Short mmCIF file of C-alpha atoms and ligand atoms in Angstrom, two decimals:
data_model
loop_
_atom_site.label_atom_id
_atom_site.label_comp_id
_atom_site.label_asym_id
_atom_site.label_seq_id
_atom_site.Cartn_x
_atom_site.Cartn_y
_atom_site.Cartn_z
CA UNK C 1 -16.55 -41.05 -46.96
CA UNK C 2 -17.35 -37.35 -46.90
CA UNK C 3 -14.33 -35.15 -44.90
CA UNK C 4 -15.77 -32.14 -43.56
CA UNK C 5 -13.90 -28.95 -42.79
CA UNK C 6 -15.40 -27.25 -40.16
CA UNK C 7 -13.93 -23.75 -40.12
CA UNK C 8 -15.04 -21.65 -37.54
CA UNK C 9 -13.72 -17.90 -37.66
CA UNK C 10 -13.14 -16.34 -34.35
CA UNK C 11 -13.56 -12.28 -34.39
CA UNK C 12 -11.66 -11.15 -31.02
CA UNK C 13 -14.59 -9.28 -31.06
CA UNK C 14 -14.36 -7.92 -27.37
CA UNK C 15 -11.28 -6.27 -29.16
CA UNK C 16 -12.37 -5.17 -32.10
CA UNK C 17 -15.91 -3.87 -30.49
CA UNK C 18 -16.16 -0.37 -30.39
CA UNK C 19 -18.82 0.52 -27.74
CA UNK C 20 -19.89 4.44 -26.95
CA UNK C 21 -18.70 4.58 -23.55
CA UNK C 22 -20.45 7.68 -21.79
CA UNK C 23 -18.94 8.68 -18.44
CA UNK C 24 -22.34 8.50 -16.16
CA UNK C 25 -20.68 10.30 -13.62
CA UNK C 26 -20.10 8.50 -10.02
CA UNK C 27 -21.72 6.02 -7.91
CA UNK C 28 -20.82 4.84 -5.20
CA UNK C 29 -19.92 1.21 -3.68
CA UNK C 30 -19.69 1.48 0.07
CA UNK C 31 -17.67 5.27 0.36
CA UNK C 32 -15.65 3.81 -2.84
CA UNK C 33 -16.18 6.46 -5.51
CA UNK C 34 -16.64 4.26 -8.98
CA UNK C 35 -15.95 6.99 -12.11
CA UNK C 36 -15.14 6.18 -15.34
CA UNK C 37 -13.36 4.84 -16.72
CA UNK C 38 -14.27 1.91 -14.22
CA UNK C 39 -18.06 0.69 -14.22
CA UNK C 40 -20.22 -1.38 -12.01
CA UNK C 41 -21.50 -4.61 -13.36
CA UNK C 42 -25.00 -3.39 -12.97
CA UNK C 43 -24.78 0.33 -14.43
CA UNK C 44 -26.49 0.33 -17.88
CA UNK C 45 -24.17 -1.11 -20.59
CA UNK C 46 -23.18 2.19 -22.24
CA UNK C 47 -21.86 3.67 -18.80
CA UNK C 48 -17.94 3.11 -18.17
CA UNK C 49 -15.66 0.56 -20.30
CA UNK C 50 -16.42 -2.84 -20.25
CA UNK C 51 -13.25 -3.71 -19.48
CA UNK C 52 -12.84 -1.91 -16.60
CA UNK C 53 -15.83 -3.52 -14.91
CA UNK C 54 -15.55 -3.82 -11.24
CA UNK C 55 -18.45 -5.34 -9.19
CA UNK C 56 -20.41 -4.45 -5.91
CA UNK C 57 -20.53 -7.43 -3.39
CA UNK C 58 -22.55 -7.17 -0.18
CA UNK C 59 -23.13 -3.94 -1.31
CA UNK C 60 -19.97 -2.11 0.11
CA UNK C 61 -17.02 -4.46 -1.03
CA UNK C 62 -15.80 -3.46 -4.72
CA UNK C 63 -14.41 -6.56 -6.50
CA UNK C 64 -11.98 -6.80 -9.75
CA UNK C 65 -11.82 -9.72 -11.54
CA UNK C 66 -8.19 -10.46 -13.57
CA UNK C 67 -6.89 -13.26 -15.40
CA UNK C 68 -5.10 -14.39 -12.23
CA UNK C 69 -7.59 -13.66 -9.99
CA UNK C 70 -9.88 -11.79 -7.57
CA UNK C 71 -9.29 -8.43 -5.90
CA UNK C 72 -10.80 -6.48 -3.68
CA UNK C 73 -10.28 -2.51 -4.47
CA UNK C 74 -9.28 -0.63 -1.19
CA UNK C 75 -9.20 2.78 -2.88
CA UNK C 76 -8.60 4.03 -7.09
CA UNK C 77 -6.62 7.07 -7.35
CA UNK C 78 -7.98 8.82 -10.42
CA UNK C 79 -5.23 11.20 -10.19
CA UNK C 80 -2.42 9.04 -10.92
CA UNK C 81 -3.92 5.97 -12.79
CA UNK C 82 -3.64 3.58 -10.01
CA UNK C 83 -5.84 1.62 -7.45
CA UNK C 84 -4.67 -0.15 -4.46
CA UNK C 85 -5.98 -4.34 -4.12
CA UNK C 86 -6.06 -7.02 -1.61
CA UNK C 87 -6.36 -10.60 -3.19
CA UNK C 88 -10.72 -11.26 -2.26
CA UNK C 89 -9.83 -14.70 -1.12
CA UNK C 90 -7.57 -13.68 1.95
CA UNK C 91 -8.90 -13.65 4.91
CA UNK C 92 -7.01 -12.37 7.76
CA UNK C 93 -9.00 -14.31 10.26
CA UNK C 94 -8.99 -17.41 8.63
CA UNK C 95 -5.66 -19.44 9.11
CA UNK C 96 -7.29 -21.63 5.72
CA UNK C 97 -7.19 -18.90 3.66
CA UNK C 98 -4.16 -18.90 1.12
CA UNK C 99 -3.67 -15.72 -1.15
CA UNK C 100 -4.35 -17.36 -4.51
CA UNK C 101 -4.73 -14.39 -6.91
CA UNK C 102 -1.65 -13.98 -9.37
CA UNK C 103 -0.87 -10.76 -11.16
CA UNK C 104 1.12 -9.77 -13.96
CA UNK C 105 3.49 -6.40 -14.60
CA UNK C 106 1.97 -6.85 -18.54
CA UNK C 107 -1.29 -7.42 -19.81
CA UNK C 108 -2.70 -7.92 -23.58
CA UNK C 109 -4.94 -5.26 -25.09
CA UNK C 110 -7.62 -7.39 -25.24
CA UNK C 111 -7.79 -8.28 -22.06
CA UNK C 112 -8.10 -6.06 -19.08
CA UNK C 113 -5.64 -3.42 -19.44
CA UNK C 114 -5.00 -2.81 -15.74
CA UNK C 115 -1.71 -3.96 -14.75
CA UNK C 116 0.65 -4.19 -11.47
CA UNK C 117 2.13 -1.02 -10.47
CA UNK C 118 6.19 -1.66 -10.71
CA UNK C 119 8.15 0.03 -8.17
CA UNK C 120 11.19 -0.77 -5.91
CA UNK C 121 9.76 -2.77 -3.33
CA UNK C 122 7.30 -5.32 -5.17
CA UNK C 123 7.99 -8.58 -5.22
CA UNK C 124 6.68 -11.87 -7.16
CA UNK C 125 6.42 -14.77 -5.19
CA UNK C 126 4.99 -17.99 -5.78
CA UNK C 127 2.25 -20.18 -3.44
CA UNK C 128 3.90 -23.26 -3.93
CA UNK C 129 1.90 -26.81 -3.03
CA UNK C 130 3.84 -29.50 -2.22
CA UNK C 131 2.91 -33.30 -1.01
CA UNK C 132 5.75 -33.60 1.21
CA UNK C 133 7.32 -30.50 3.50
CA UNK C 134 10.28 -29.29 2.62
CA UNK C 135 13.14 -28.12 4.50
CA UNK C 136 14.68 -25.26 3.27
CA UNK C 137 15.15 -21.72 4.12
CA UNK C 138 13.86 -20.69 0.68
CA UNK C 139 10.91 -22.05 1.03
CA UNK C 140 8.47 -19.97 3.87
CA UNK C 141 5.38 -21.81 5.03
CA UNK C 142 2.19 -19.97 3.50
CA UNK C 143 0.12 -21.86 6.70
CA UNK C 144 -1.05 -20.53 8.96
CA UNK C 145 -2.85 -22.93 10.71
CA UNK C 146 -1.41 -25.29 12.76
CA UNK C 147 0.21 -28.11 10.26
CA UNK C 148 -1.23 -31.11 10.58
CA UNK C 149 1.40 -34.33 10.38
CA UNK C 150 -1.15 -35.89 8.15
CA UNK C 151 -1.47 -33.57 5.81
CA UNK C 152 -1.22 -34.20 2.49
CA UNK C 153 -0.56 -30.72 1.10
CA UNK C 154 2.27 -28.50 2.54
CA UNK C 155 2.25 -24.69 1.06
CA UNK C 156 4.94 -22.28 0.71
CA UNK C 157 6.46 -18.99 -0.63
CA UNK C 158 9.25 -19.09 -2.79
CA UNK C 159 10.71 -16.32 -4.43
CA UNK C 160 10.44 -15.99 -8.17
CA UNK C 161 13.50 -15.43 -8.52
CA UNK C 162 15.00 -18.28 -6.47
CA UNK C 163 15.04 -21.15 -8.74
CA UNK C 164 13.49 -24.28 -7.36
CA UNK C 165 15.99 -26.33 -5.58
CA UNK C 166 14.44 -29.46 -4.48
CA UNK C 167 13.20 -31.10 -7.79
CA UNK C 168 12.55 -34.52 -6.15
CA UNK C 169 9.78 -33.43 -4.40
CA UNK C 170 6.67 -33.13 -6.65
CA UNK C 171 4.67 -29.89 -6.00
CA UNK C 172 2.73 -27.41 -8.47
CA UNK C 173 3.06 -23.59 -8.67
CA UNK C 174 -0.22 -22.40 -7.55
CA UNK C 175 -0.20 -18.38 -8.05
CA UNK C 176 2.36 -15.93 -8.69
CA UNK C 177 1.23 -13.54 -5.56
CA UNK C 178 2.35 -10.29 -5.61
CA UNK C 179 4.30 -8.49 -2.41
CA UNK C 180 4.97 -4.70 -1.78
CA UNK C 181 8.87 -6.22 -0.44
CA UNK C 182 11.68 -5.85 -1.71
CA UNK C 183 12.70 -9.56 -0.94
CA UNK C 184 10.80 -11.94 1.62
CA UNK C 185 14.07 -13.08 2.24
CA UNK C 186 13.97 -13.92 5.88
CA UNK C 187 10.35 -13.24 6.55
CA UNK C 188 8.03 -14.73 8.85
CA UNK C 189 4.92 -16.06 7.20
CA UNK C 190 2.91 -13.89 9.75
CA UNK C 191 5.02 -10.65 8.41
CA UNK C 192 4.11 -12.39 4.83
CA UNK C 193 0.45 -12.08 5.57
CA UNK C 194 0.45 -8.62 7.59
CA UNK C 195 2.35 -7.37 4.26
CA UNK C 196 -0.29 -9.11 1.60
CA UNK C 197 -3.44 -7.12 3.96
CA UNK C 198 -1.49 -4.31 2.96
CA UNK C 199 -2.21 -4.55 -0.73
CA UNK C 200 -0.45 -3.29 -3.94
CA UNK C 201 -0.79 -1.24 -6.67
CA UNK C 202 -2.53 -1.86 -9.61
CA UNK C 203 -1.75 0.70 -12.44
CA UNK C 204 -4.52 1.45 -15.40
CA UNK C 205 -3.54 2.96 -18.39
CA UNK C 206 -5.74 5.68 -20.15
CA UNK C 207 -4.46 5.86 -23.73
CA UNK C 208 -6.47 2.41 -23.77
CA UNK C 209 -9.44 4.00 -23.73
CA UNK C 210 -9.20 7.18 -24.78
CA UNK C 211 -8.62 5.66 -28.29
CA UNK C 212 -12.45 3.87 -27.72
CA UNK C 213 -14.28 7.64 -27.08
CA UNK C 214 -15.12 8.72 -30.60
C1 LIG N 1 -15.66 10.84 -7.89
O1 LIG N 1 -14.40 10.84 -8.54
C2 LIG N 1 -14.39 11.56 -9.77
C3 LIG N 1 -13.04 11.33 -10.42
O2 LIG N 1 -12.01 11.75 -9.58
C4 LIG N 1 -14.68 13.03 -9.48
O3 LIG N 1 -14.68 13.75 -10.71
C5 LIG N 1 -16.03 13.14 -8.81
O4 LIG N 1 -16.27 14.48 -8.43
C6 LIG N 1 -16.11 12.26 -7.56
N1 LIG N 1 -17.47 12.28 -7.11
C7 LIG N 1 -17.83 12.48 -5.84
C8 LIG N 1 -19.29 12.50 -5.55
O5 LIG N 1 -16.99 12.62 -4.98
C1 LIG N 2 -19.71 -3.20 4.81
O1 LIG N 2 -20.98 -3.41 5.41
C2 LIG N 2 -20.96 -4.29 6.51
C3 LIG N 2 -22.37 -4.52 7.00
O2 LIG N 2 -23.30 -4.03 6.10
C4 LIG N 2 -20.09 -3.69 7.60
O3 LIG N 2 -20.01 -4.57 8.71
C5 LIG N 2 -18.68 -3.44 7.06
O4 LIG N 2 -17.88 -2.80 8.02
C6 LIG N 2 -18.73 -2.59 5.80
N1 LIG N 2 -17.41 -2.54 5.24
C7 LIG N 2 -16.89 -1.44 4.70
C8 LIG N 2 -15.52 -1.55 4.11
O5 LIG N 2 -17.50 -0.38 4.69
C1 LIG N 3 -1.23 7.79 -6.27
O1 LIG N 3 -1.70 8.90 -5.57
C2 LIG N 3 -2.07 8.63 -4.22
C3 LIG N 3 -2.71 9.87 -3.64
O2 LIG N 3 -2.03 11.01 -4.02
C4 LIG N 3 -0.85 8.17 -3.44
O3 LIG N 3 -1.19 7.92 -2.09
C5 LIG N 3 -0.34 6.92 -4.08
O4 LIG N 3 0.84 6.48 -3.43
C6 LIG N 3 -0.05 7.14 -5.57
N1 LIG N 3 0.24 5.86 -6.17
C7 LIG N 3 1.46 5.53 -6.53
C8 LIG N 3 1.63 4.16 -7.07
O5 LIG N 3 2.41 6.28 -6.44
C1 LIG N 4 12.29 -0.53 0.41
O1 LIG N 4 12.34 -1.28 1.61
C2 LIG N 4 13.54 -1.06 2.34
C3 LIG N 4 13.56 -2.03 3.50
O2 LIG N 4 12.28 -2.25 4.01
C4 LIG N 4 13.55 0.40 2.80
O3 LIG N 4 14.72 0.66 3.53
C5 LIG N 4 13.51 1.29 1.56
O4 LIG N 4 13.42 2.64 1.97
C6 LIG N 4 12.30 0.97 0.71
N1 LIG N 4 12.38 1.72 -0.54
C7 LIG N 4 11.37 2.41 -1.04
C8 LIG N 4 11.61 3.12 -2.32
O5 LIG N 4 10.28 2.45 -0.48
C1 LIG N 5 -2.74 -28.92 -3.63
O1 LIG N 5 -2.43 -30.12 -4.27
C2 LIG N 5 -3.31 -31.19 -3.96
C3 LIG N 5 -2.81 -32.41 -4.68
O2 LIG N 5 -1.51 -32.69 -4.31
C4 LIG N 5 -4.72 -30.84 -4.39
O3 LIG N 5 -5.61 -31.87 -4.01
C5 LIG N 5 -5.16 -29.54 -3.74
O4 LIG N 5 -6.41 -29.13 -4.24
C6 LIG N 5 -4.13 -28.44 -4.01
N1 LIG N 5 -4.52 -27.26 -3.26
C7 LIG N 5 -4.72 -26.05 -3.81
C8 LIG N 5 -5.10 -24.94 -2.89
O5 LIG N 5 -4.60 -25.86 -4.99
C1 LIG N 6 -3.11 -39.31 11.28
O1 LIG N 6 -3.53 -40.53 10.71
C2 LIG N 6 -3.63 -41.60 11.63
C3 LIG N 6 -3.93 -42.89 10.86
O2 LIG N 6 -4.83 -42.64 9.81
C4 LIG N 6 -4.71 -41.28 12.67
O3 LIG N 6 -4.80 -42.31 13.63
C5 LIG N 6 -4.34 -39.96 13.35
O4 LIG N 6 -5.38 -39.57 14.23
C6 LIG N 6 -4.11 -38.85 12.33
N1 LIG N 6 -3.59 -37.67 13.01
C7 LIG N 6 -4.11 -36.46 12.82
C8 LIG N 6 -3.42 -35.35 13.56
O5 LIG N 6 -5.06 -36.25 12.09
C1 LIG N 7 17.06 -12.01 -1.24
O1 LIG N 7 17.79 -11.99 -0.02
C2 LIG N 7 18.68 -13.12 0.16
C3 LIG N 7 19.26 -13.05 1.54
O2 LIG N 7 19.66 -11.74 1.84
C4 LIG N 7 19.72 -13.11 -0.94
O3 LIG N 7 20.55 -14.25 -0.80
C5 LIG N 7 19.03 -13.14 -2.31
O4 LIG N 7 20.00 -13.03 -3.33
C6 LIG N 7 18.03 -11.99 -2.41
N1 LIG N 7 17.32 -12.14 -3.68
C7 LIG N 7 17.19 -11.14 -4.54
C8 LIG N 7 16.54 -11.48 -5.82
O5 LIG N 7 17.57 -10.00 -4.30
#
């Protein structure tokens, strides 16, 4: 009997990669100016950094894919490094819609290096799914819809700093959903929504890729 070692080496070669990254000056995404260091997904390859790819939906709707998520970019301040986003799956005029995009105050080099903005009145909270409701002031309904008594899945915002109280009650953390709040403490889920439309800051940092242009 023959025991085979399959090695297989992994280069982090999106890391490692260096790439000559030209800025191609701007275009434009609906009246969204798109300058490098960000590129569009269709721009020739050596335009912009890869990882700071955003894309052009529908023509006029600039989209950034994260780990935790999509985003859609309201505006990027080139003069301070940051760029204001709505999570792309919340719809204001869809009671259904749940924000389900998570972001993170840290990232990894090799990943995007585009991170949330920290100031004084952000908040975490997470989009909790639950099979039973659950009565607590801690908990704020994410729906919006009328609930039905059948339902089978009950959402809600929790705090991530409020540890989970009700452990009997099975339910799985479904995004860590970021909140320009100081504390939803007391909130109504409608002010929770009205507040998400408003977006947050997502903060870039340029040393990143500075380093890359050679
Ligand atoms: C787009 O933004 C870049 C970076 O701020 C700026 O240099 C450029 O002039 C702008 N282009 C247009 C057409 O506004
Ligand atoms: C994008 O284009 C659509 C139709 O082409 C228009 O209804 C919408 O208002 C535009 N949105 C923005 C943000 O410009
Ligand atoms: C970045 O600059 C813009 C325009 O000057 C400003 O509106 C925005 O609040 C700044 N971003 C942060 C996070 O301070
Ligand atoms: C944070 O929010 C509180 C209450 O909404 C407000 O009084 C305070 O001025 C805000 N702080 C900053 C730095 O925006
Ligand atoms: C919520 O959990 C149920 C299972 O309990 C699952 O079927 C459903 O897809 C989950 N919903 C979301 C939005 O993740
Ligand atoms: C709840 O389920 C029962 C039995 O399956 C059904 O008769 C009833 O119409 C359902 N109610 C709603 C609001 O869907
Ligand atoms: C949020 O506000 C509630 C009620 O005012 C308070 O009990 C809780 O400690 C606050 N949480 C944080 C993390 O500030």
């Amino acid at each position: 009997m023959a025991a085979f070692a399959l090695v297989v080496f992994v280069f982090p070669g999106a890391c490692l990669a260096r790439h000559v990254n030209q800025d191609c000056g701007s275009v434009f995404c609906g009246s969204l100016n798109i300058s490098s260091p960000f590129r569009l997904k269709n721009q020739p390859p050596h335009c912009g950094h890869r990882r700071y790819e955003v894309e052009c939906d529908k023509n006029n709707r600039t989209t950034l894919v994260l780990r935790g998520g999509k985003f859609l970019v309201e505006e990027i301040f080139y003069e301070n490094y940051t760029m204001l986003v709505v999570d792309a799956g919340l719809d204001m005029d869809d009671c259904n819609s749940l924000p389900l995009s998570s972001a993170y105050y840290y990232y990894s080099y090799c990943e995007k290096p585009i991170q949330l903005y920290p100031y004084d009145n952000l908040s975490l909270m997470y989009v909790v799914n639950c099979t039973k409701p659950i009565e607590s002031a801690l908990y704020i309904s994410a729906s919006r819809c009328r609930v039905n008594s059948n339902a089978s899945s009950y959402f809600y915002f929790l705090d991530i700093r409020t540890p989970p109280s009700d452990l009997s009650q099975s339910f799985t953390l479904e995004a860590e959903v970021p909140i320009r709040v100081h504390n939803i403490s007391g909130m109504s889920t409608l002010a929770i929504y009205n507040k998400l439309s408003q977006g947050v800051f997502l903060e870039w940092r340029p040393e990143y890729y500075l380093k890359e242009i050679r």
